Amino acid sequence: MPELTRRHALAVAAALTAAAPLAAVPAARADDDGHHHGGTPGSPAAFDEIYKGRRIQGRPASGGGHHHHGDGGYGVFVDGVELHVMRNADGSWISVISHYDPVTTPRAAARAAVDELQGAPLLPFPAN
Amino acid sequence: MTVRKNQASLTAEEKRRFVAALLELKRNGRYDAFVTTHNAFIMGDTDNGERTGHRSPSFLPWHRRFLLEFERALQSVDASVALPYWDWSTDRSTRSSLWAPDFLGGTGRSRDGQVMDGPFAASKGNWPINVRVDGRTYLRRALGAGVRELPTPAEVDSVLAMATYDMAPWNSASDGFRNHLEGWRGVNLHNRVHVWVGGQMATGVSPNDPVFWMHHAYIDKLWAEWQRRHPGSPYLPGGGTPNVVDLGETMKPWNDTTPAALLDHTAHYTFDA
């Protein structure tokens, strides 16, 4: 059977997204009060919590050109594994785990992913 | 000529042949290549960047071509097979024959969402989930759990009544037929059905569930019905739109076809009604 695996999927994805214009995102730091500096304009603040026994984190993407997928402005992680998220034009969010069901914040997308995963590990997103 | 039929009217033999062709494409590896392509586009299509397969005017012609490629692959296994469509506004129950063990199998069990019956149940050994976003290798569904109701015929009709194909900014924020059919705005048709099925159908690797093809064959049919209802309404935009596939521009990943070349489905297939 051909190796039509996730590795292949990710290679295709990486090639496709690499062709898309990349936002030049400066290094961003979240303030304690939720404001932010840098990142995508209007980018949400960072978060870090344990939800249903799993650590979910979100933060405006740092620079360095290693964040190539989606709109590239914000990174979400479940137990340290990156979850692909995307911001819609109206400010709502989706993830690859819940791609047709927008929620209001990246934290809500992370929680929806944990709900959907039912304890299963997220597979690593490609190292670009 | 290929005739796409309502799944509810298929004979037992037609169901058997369709399922057998799906299993053969899975066995020989060709099926998973379609899942890979879909996930690549769904992750790459963004509202403010390049967008081709989703959240853009080319959502409809892109999926028309994608389904044509898949149908041709099925027909290379069994020339008698055509893609059926699922009219979810009519067959809106978890008790529909669509979900019977002789066709797609039913919903997943509560513990882990695993589909336990039908030809695609993991226990049969014929449907490994290889292109995936998490560790689970079995087909999952949660019919009616993510959202209670499938769209109604009246809701479908309200979207078919929209005379303008698509509008600026040509993305998930757009007014017009395409985005209301896709579901990012308004009563929500296409997106809601993905959510209603649940499991892999709610994710970027949604073609892992064979119902993907029957859902999109019906979305495709609704596009054809919209064209009949609005013969003077063209595909939009007509040209010069950054990041968006205009009427005469070629579409990735094929690079050899345009929305203009895909507007008339009758060159490739007809519908039973």
PDB file of C-alpha atoms in Angstrom, chain A residues 44 87 90-94 101-109:
ATOM      1  CA  PRO A  44      -6.291  37.840  21.139  1.00  0.00           C
ATOM      2  CA  ARG A  87      -9.453  33.128  12.170  1.00  0.00           C
ATOM      3  CA  ASP A  90     -15.824  38.058  11.320  1.00  0.00           C
ATOM      4  CA  GLY A  91     -13.317  37.372  14.097  1.00  0.00           C
ATOM      5  CA  SER A  92     -14.560  33.854  14.901  1.00  0.00           C
ATOM      6  CA  TRP A  93     -12.206  30.872  15.055  1.00  0.00           C
ATOM      7  CA  ILE A  94     -12.061  27.298  13.840  1.00  0.00           C
ATOM      8  CA  ASP A 101     -18.174  25.199  13.391  1.00  0.00           C
ATOM      9  CA  PRO A 102     -16.881  28.683  14.271  1.00  0.00           C
ATOM     10  CA  VAL A 103     -16.473  29.675  17.926  1.00  0.00           C
ATOM     11  CA  THR A 104     -15.738  33.097  19.365  1.00  0.00           C
ATOM     12  CA  THR A 105     -12.148  32.785  20.630  1.00  0.00           C
ATOM     13  CA  PRO A 106      -9.031  30.642  20.138  1.00  0.00           C
ATOM     14  CA  ARG A 107      -9.499  29.396  23.702  1.00  0.00           C
ATOM     15  CA  ALA A 108     -12.972  28.182  22.751  1.00  0.00           C
ATOM     16  CA  ALA A 109     -11.456  26.459  19.698  1.00  0.00           C
TER      17      ALA A 109
END
